[in-house]
Amino acid sequence: MALRVCETFISIMGEASFAGLPGFFIRLSGCNLRCRYCDTTYAYAEGVERSLASLLGEAGASGYRLVLVTGGEPLLQEECLVLLSTLVERGFTVLLETNGSRPLEAVDPRVHRIIDLKCPGSGMAQHNYLKNLDYLTEKDELKFVVSNRRDFDWAMQVMAASRIWERCTVLFSPVFGLLPPSELAAWILATRLPLRLNLQLHKYIWGPDVKGM
């Protein structure tokens, strides 16, 4: 069994509740969306075929027990489901970053699923598979990348019916270089809800254009 892999590397987790922790990253190739602010366009097509065994071996040799599988959109490759489950079976804490357009039903429930639901500012909101929100649990996370106040208000409307912040961690990220974090922080505080400001630490540490970090 093989997967098309854009890159693998060791770094600090830049986002979500695991931000700041070191771990092993597997970035799979291919994406079905074209977000206006995408910072990993090189993952659209670049990549090499890697066997499951080679990826497991590299993860084990990394020395870390935290693994993030990301993209692109990793769930475009059916083999990703096997990769996720096998990593869990090997004793890794496994995170999955997905763009929210693909069904989550088949993802191993032991995996920490992080959905990047697309706001209107991305230009891709019409591709959201909203039924995924029904499957989120306390170990999962829902992320909104916000370009402006319209995006923030849209996200609040999406969450209002289900009060999903009571069921999982909800993250709000400003588009780097476009929306000041202080402005988004003020909007979050005004809601009086347990929403988490989510900054991309790797961009502040190494800069916005560095790959493999």
mmCIF file of N, CA and C in Angstrom, residues 74-177:
data_model
loop_
_atom_site.group_PDB
_atom_site.id
_atom_site.type_symbol
_atom_site.label_atom_id
_atom_site.label_comp_id
_atom_site.label_asym_id
_atom_site.label_seq_id
_atom_site.Cartn_x
_atom_site.Cartn_y
_atom_site.Cartn_z
ATOM 1 N N PRO A 74 -5.755 15.266 3.268
ATOM 2 C CA PRO A 74 -5.334 13.864 3.415
ATOM 3 C C PRO A 74 -6.429 12.849 3.117
ATOM 4 N N LEU A 75 -7.695 13.189 3.350
ATOM 5 C CA LEU A 75 -8.770 12.209 3.166
ATOM 6 C C LEU A 75 -9.116 11.969 1.699
ATOM 7 N N LEU A 76 -8.463 12.667 0.785
ATOM 8 C CA LEU A 76 -8.633 12.355 -0.636
ATOM 9 C C LEU A 76 -8.024 10.997 -0.975
ATOM 10 N N GLN A 77 -7.071 10.559 -0.170
ATOM 11 C CA GLN A 77 -6.431 9.263 -0.382
ATOM 12 C C GLN A 77 -7.045 8.243 0.583
ATOM 13 N N GLU A 78 -7.692 7.241 0.046
ATOM 14 C CA GLU A 78 -8.344 6.243 0.895
ATOM 15 C C GLU A 78 -7.352 5.554 1.827
ATOM 16 N N GLU A 79 -6.111 5.430 1.373
ATOM 17 C CA GLU A 79 -5.089 4.764 2.177
ATOM 18 C C GLU A 79 -4.779 5.535 3.461
ATOM 19 N N CYS A 80 -5.162 6.818 3.492
ATOM 20 C CA CYS A 80 -4.937 7.622 4.695
ATOM 21 C C CYS A 80 -5.638 7.021 5.903
ATOM 22 N N LEU A 81 -6.799 6.424 5.699
ATOM 23 C CA LEU A 81 -7.540 5.822 6.812
ATOM 24 C C LEU A 81 -6.745 4.697 7.460
ATOM 25 N N VAL A 82 -6.073 3.913 6.623
ATOM 26 C CA VAL A 82 -5.235 2.826 7.140
ATOM 27 C C VAL A 82 -4.023 3.397 7.873
ATOM 28 N N LEU A 83 -3.425 4.428 7.302
ATOM 29 C CA LEU A 83 -2.283 5.084 7.945
ATOM 30 C C LEU A 83 -2.657 5.575 9.338
ATOM 31 N N LEU A 84 -3.786 6.260 9.454
ATOM 32 C CA LEU A 84 -4.214 6.800 10.744
ATOM 33 C C LEU A 84 -4.418 5.699 11.780
ATOM 34 N N SER A 85 -5.156 4.667 11.392
ATOM 35 C CA SER A 85 -5.448 3.571 12.332
ATOM 36 C C SER A 85 -4.187 2.821 12.735
ATOM 37 N N THR A 86 -3.280 2.623 11.772
ATOM 38 C CA THR A 86 -2.056 1.880 12.080
ATOM 39 C C THR A 86 -1.159 2.671 13.020
ATOM 40 N N LEU A 87 -1.092 3.984 12.822
ATOM 41 C CA LEU A 87 -0.311 4.823 13.732
ATOM 42 C C LEU A 87 -0.862 4.728 15.147
ATOM 43 N N VAL A 88 -2.185 4.764 15.289
ATOM 44 C CA VAL A 88 -2.798 4.631 16.606
ATOM 45 C C VAL A 88 -2.451 3.278 17.221
ATOM 46 N N GLU A 89 -2.544 2.218 16.418
ATOM 47 C CA GLU A 89 -2.234 0.870 16.909
ATOM 48 C C GLU A 89 -0.788 0.765 17.372
ATOM 49 N N ARG A 90 0.097 1.572 16.753
ATOM 50 C CA ARG A 90 1.514 1.551 17.149
ATOM 51 C C ARG A 90 1.781 2.405 18.388
ATOM 52 N N GLY A 91 0.738 2.992 18.949
ATOM 53 C CA GLY A 91 0.900 3.736 20.195
ATOM 54 C C GLY A 91 1.137 5.222 20.037
ATOM 55 N N PHE A 92 0.967 5.761 18.833
ATOM 56 C CA PHE A 92 1.139 7.194 18.621
ATOM 57 C C PHE A 92 -0.147 7.945 18.984
ATOM 58 N N THR A 93 0.013 9.182 19.440
ATOM 59 C CA THR A 93 -1.103 10.115 19.521
ATOM 60 C C THR A 93 -1.213 10.748 18.142
ATOM 61 N N VAL A 94 -2.362 10.584 17.496
ATOM 62 C CA VAL A 94 -2.486 10.944 16.089
ATOM 63 C C VAL A 94 -3.480 12.084 15.906
ATOM 64 N N LEU A 95 -3.048 13.107 15.183
ATOM 65 C CA LEU A 95 -3.892 14.238 14.827
ATOM 66 C C LEU A 95 -4.141 14.211 13.325
ATOM 67 N N LEU A 96 -5.353 14.522 12.929
ATOM 68 C CA LEU A 96 -5.704 14.643 11.519
ATOM 69 C C LEU A 96 -6.215 16.048 11.262
ATOM 70 N N GLU A 97 -5.587 16.755 10.314
ATOM 71 C CA GLU A 97 -6.094 18.046 9.862
ATOM 72 C C GLU A 97 -6.793 17.850 8.527
ATOM 73 N N THR A 98 -8.077 18.218 8.463
ATOM 74 C CA THR A 98 -8.862 18.048 7.248
ATOM 75 C C THR A 98 -9.613 19.330 6.934
ATOM 76 N N ASN A 99 -9.862 19.567 5.649
ATOM 77 C CA ASN A 99 -10.480 20.839 5.254
ATOM 78 C C ASN A 99 -11.996 20.856 5.386
ATOM 79 N N GLY A 100 -12.581 19.784 5.883
ATOM 80 C CA GLY A 100 -14.004 19.780 6.161
ATOM 81 C C GLY A 100 -14.907 19.471 4.991
ATOM 82 N N SER A 101 -14.317 19.118 3.854
ATOM 83 C CA SER A 101 -15.128 18.822 2.674
ATOM 84 C C SER A 101 -15.381 17.331 2.490
ATOM 85 N N ARG A 102 -14.668 16.500 3.243
ATOM 86 C CA ARG A 102 -14.771 15.047 3.094
ATOM 87 C C ARG A 102 -15.410 14.427 4.341
ATOM 88 N N PRO A 103 -16.240 13.395 4.175
ATOM 89 C CA PRO A 103 -16.894 12.765 5.326
ATOM 90 C C PRO A 103 -15.892 12.180 6.321
ATOM 91 N N LEU A 104 -16.235 12.309 7.594
ATOM 92 C CA LEU A 104 -15.363 11.823 8.665
ATOM 93 C C LEU A 104 -15.768 10.456 9.212
ATOM 94 N N GLU A 105 -16.903 9.919 8.765
ATOM 95 C CA GLU A 105 -17.447 8.717 9.384
ATOM 96 C C GLU A 105 -16.443 7.572 9.480
ATOM 97 N N ALA A 106 -15.603 7.426 8.457
ATOM 98 C CA ALA A 106 -14.707 6.274 8.403
ATOM 99 C C ALA A 106 -13.390 6.492 9.144
ATOM 100 N N VAL A 107 -13.159 7.690 9.656
ATOM 101 C CA VAL A 107 -11.905 7.972 10.369
ATOM 102 C C VAL A 107 -11.936 7.312 11.741
ATOM 103 N N ASP A 108 -10.866 6.632 12.084
ATOM 104 C CA ASP A 108 -10.748 5.962 13.384
ATOM 105 C C ASP A 108 -11.108 6.944 14.508
ATOM 106 N N PRO A 109 -12.057 6.604 15.362
ATOM 107 C CA PRO A 109 -12.486 7.525 16.431
ATOM 108 C C PRO A 109 -11.405 7.806 17.468
ATOM 109 N N ARG A 110 -10.338 7.038 17.457
ATOM 110 C CA ARG A 110 -9.232 7.288 18.385
ATOM 111 C C ARG A 110 -8.330 8.424 17.915
ATOM 112 N N VAL A 111 -8.527 8.858 16.678
ATOM 113 C CA VAL A 111 -7.746 9.958 16.108
ATOM 114 C C VAL A 111 -8.350 11.296 16.544
ATOM 115 N N HIS A 112 -7.495 12.263 16.855
ATOM 116 C CA HIS A 112 -7.947 13.623 17.149
ATOM 117 C C HIS A 112 -8.193 14.334 15.822
ATOM 118 N N ARG A 113 -9.451 14.587 15.520
ATOM 119 C CA ARG A 113 -9.823 15.160 14.229
ATOM 120 C C ARG A 113 -9.960 16.678 14.350
ATOM 121 N N ILE A 114 -9.259 17.392 13.484
ATOM 122 C CA ILE A 114 -9.288 18.854 13.479
ATOM 123 C C ILE A 114 -9.859 19.295 12.141
ATOM 124 N N ILE A 115 -11.088 19.817 12.164
ATOM 125 C CA ILE A 115 -11.756 20.246 10.941
ATOM 126 C C ILE A 115 -11.545 21.740 10.730
ATOM 127 N N ASP A 116 -11.019 22.106 9.569
ATOM 128 C CA ASP A 116 -10.849 23.497 9.175
ATOM 129 C C ASP A 116 -12.048 23.869 8.303
ATOM 130 N N LEU A 117 -13.149 24.252 8.959
ATOM 131 C CA LEU A 117 -14.361 24.590 8.221
ATOM 132 C C LEU A 117 -14.143 25.910 7.483
ATOM 133 N N LYS A 118 -14.503 25.949 6.211
ATOM 134 C CA LYS A 118 -14.162 27.075 5.366
ATOM 135 C C LYS A 118 -15.179 28.208 5.465
ATOM 136 N N CYS A 119 -14.693 29.382 5.848
ATOM 137 C CA CYS A 119 -15.521 30.591 5.903
ATOM 138 C C CYS A 119 -15.663 31.188 4.498
ATOM 139 N N PRO A 120 -16.621 32.090 4.294
ATOM 140 C CA PRO A 120 -16.804 32.693 2.975
ATOM 141 C C PRO A 120 -15.549 33.354 2.418
ATOM 142 N N GLY A 121 -14.728 33.939 3.281
ATOM 143 C CA GLY A 121 -13.521 34.613 2.807
ATOM 144 C C GLY A 121 -12.528 33.710 2.116
ATOM 145 N N SER A 122 -12.659 32.407 2.333
ATOM 146 C CA SER A 122 -11.765 31.446 1.671
ATOM 147 C C SER A 122 -12.139 31.243 0.215
ATOM 148 N N GLY A 123 -13.396 31.553 -0.122
ATOM 149 C CA GLY A 123 -13.901 31.275 -1.454
ATOM 150 C C GLY A 123 -14.341 29.843 -1.642
ATOM 151 N N MET A 124 -14.308 29.045 -0.568
ATOM 152 C CA MET A 124 -14.581 27.609 -0.651
ATOM 153 C C MET A 124 -15.689 27.147 0.289
ATOM 154 N N ALA A 125 -16.448 28.070 0.859
ATOM 155 C CA ALA A 125 -17.452 27.695 1.867
ATOM 156 C C ALA A 125 -18.519 26.762 1.313
ATOM 157 N N GLN A 126 -18.741 26.816 0.024
ATOM 158 C CA GLN A 126 -19.775 25.958 -0.573
ATOM 159 C C GLN A 126 -19.387 24.486 -0.555
ATOM 160 N N HIS A 127 -18.125 24.187 -0.250
ATOM 161 C CA HIS A 127 -17.655 22.803 -0.231
ATOM 162 C C HIS A 127 -17.699 22.164 1.162
ATOM 163 N N ASN A 128 -18.110 22.911 2.183
ATOM 164 C CA ASN A 128 -18.174 22.349 3.532
ATOM 165 C C ASN A 128 -19.179 21.200 3.602
ATOM 166 N N TYR A 129 -18.751 20.099 4.219
ATOM 167 C CA TYR A 129 -19.642 18.964 4.479
ATOM 168 C C TYR A 129 -20.100 19.106 5.922
ATOM 169 N N LEU A 130 -21.194 19.828 6.114
ATOM 170 C CA LEU A 130 -21.605 20.232 7.453
ATOM 171 C C LEU A 130 -22.050 19.074 8.330
ATOM 172 N N LYS A 131 -22.407 17.943 7.728
ATOM 173 C CA LYS A 131 -22.790 16.792 8.533
ATOM 174 C C LYS A 131 -21.636 16.321 9.416
ATOM 175 N N ASN A 132 -20.410 16.665 9.044
ATOM 176 C CA ASN A 132 -19.247 16.298 9.860
ATOM 177 C C ASN A 132 -19.363 16.840 11.286
ATOM 178 N N LEU A 133 -20.048 17.954 11.445
ATOM 179 C CA LEU A 133 -20.161 18.543 12.774
ATOM 180 C C LEU A 133 -20.887 17.608 13.739
ATOM 181 N N ASP A 134 -21.733 16.746 13.203
ATOM 182 C CA ASP A 134 -22.470 15.806 14.059
ATOM 183 C C ASP A 134 -21.561 14.746 14.667
ATOM 184 N N TYR A 135 -20.404 14.524 14.073
ATOM 185 C CA TYR A 135 -19.517 13.451 14.513
ATOM 186 C C TYR A 135 -18.431 13.927 15.482
ATOM 187 N N LEU A 136 -18.334 15.230 15.702
ATOM 188 C CA LEU A 136 -17.272 15.746 16.556
ATOM 189 C C LEU A 136 -17.548 15.436 18.017
ATOM 190 N N THR A 137 -16.480 15.087 18.735
ATOM 191 C CA THR A 137 -16.569 14.774 20.154
ATOM 192 C C THR A 137 -15.603 15.653 20.932
ATOM 193 N N GLU A 138 -15.536 15.439 22.222
ATOM 194 C CA GLU A 138 -14.688 16.282 23.076
ATOM 195 C C GLU A 138 -13.213 16.182 22.736
ATOM 196 N N LYS A 139 -12.790 15.143 22.037
ATOM 197 C CA LYS A 139 -11.373 15.026 21.675
ATOM 198 C C LYS A 139 -11.070 15.675 20.334
ATOM 199 N N ASP A 140 -12.123 16.148 19.633
ATOM 200 C CA ASP A 140 -11.945 16.749 18.323
ATOM 201 C C ASP A 140 -11.928 18.274 18.417
ATOM 202 N N GLU A 141 -11.592 18.922 17.297
ATOM 203 C CA GLU A 141 -11.515 20.378 17.276
ATOM 204 C C GLU A 141 -12.087 20.919 15.968
ATOM 205 N N LEU A 142 -12.720 22.071 16.069
ATOM 206 C CA LEU A 142 -13.301 22.751 14.912
ATOM 207 C C LEU A 142 -12.608 24.094 14.772
ATOM 208 N N LYS A 143 -12.069 24.355 13.579
ATOM 209 C CA LYS A 143 -11.298 25.577 13.358
ATOM 210 C C LYS A 143 -11.948 26.430 12.271
ATOM 211 N N PHE A 144 -11.980 27.734 12.513
ATOM 212 C CA PHE A 144 -12.416 28.702 11.515
ATOM 213 C C PHE A 144 -11.252 29.653 11.232
ATOM 214 N N VAL A 145 -10.832 29.741 9.983
ATOM 215 C CA VAL A 145 -9.815 30.714 9.587
ATOM 216 C C VAL A 145 -10.562 31.945 9.087
ATOM 217 N N VAL A 146 -10.347 33.062 9.757
ATOM 218 C CA VAL A 146 -11.177 34.253 9.581
ATOM 219 C C VAL A 146 -10.407 35.348 8.852
ATOM 220 N N SER A 147 -11.025 35.853 7.773
ATOM 221 C CA SER A 147 -10.420 36.947 7.009
ATOM 222 C C SER A 147 -10.923 38.313 7.461
ATOM 223 N N ASN A 148 -12.169 38.365 7.973
ATOM 224 C CA ASN A 148 -12.803 39.643 8.298
ATOM 225 C C ASN A 148 -13.996 39.397 9.235
ATOM 226 N N ARG A 149 -14.678 40.469 9.585
ATOM 227 C CA ARG A 149 -15.806 40.350 10.505
ATOM 228 C C ARG A 149 -16.937 39.516 9.898
ATOM 229 N N ARG A 150 -17.113 39.604 8.594
ATOM 230 C CA ARG A 150 -18.157 38.794 7.946
ATOM 231 C C ARG A 150 -17.911 37.318 8.186
ATOM 232 N N ASP A 151 -16.663 36.885 8.066
ATOM 233 C CA ASP A 151 -16.325 35.482 8.332
ATOM 234 C C ASP A 151 -16.636 35.104 9.768
ATOM 235 N N PHE A 152 -16.295 35.989 10.696
ATOM 236 C CA PHE A 152 -16.528 35.692 12.121
ATOM 237 C C PHE A 152 -18.020 35.537 12.398
ATOM 238 N N ASP A 153 -18.818 36.461 11.890
ATOM 239 C CA ASP A 153 -20.264 36.395 12.117
ATOM 240 C C ASP A 153 -20.855 35.142 11.475
ATOM 241 N N TRP A 154 -20.364 34.771 10.296
ATOM 242 C CA TRP A 154 -20.829 33.555 9.631
ATOM 243 C C TRP A 154 -20.528 32.330 10.494
ATOM 244 N N ALA A 155 -19.321 32.268 11.036
ATOM 245 C CA ALA A 155 -18.936 31.138 11.878
ATOM 246 C C ALA A 155 -19.826 31.049 13.114
ATOM 247 N N MET A 156 -20.143 32.181 13.711
ATOM 248 C CA MET A 156 -21.004 32.181 14.890
ATOM 249 C C MET A 156 -22.395 31.652 14.538
ATOM 250 N N GLN A 157 -22.891 31.990 13.370
ATOM 251 C CA GLN A 157 -24.202 31.493 12.943
ATOM 252 C C GLN A 157 -24.173 29.984 12.718
ATOM 253 N N VAL A 158 -23.082 29.493 12.122
ATOM 254 C CA VAL A 158 -22.946 28.054 11.878
ATOM 255 C C VAL A 158 -22.980 27.282 13.194
ATOM 256 N N MET A 159 -22.354 27.825 14.219
ATOM 257 C CA MET A 159 -22.248 27.129 15.496
ATOM 258 C C MET A 159 -23.476 27.276 16.385
ATOM 259 N N ALA A 160 -24.262 28.320 16.157
ATOM 260 C CA ALA A 160 -25.322 28.687 17.107
ATOM 261 C C ALA A 160 -26.351 27.580 17.317
ATOM 262 N N ALA A 161 -26.784 26.952 16.238
ATOM 263 C CA ALA A 161 -27.866 25.969 16.349
ATOM 264 C C ALA A 161 -27.488 24.788 17.232
ATOM 265 N N SER A 162 -26.240 24.346 17.122
ATOM 266 C CA SER A 162 -25.815 23.150 17.858
ATOM 267 C C SER A 162 -25.042 23.464 19.134
ATOM 268 N N ARG A 163 -24.672 24.753 19.327
ATOM 269 C CA ARG A 163 -23.830 25.136 20.469
ATOM 270 C C ARG A 163 -22.633 24.190 20.558
ATOM 271 N N ILE A 164 -21.967 24.041 19.445
ATOM 272 C CA ILE A 164 -20.923 23.026 19.325
ATOM 273 C C ILE A 164 -19.746 23.296 20.252
ATOM 274 N N TRP A 165 -19.579 24.526 20.719
ATOM 275 C CA TRP A 165 -18.505 24.825 21.672
ATOM 276 C C TRP A 165 -18.676 24.073 22.982
ATOM 277 N N GLU A 166 -19.870 23.511 23.228
ATOM 278 C CA GLU A 166 -20.090 22.701 24.429
ATOM 279 C C GLU A 166 -19.658 21.253 24.215
ATOM 280 N N ARG A 167 -19.357 20.905 22.978
ATOM 281 C CA ARG A 167 -19.056 19.511 22.635
ATOM 282 C C ARG A 167 -17.604 19.294 22.212
ATOM 283 N N CYS A 168 -16.964 20.322 21.692
ATOM 284 C CA CYS A 168 -15.570 20.176 21.271
ATOM 285 C C CYS A 168 -14.880 21.532 21.349
ATOM 286 N N THR A 169 -13.568 21.520 21.206
ATOM 287 C CA THR A 169 -12.796 22.761 21.209
ATOM 288 C C THR A 169 -13.028 23.508 19.900
ATOM 289 N N VAL A 170 -13.304 24.807 20.000
ATOM 290 C CA VAL A 170 -13.510 25.646 18.817
ATOM 291 C C VAL A 170 -12.386 26.669 18.731
ATOM 292 N N LEU A 171 -11.730 26.691 17.585
ATOM 293 C CA LEU A 171 -10.577 27.543 17.347
ATOM 294 C C LEU A 171 -10.909 28.615 16.319
ATOM 295 N N PHE A 172 -10.404 29.825 16.552
ATOM 296 C CA PHE A 172 -10.519 30.895 15.571
ATOM 297 C C PHE A 172 -9.124 31.406 15.224
ATOM 298 N N SER A 173 -8.796 31.373 13.929
ATOM 299 C CA SER A 173 -7.484 31.798 13.462
ATOM 300 C C SER A 173 -7.619 32.998 12.532
ATOM 301 N N PRO A 174 -6.828 34.047 12.746
ATOM 302 C CA PRO A 174 -6.819 35.143 11.778
ATOM 303 C C PRO A 174 -5.963 34.762 10.574
ATOM 304 N N VAL A 175 -6.387 35.158 9.383
ATOM 305 C CA VAL A 175 -5.537 34.943 8.213
ATOM 306 C C VAL A 175 -4.246 35.734 8.421
ATOM 307 N N PHE A 176 -3.118 35.047 8.376
ATOM 308 C CA PHE A 176 -1.823 35.654 8.693
ATOM 309 C C PHE A 176 -1.545 36.828 7.751
ATOM 310 N N GLY A 177 -1.236 37.979 8.349
ATOM 311 C CA GLY A 177 -0.893 39.154 7.561
ATOM 312 C C GLY A 177 -2.085 39.928 7.029
#
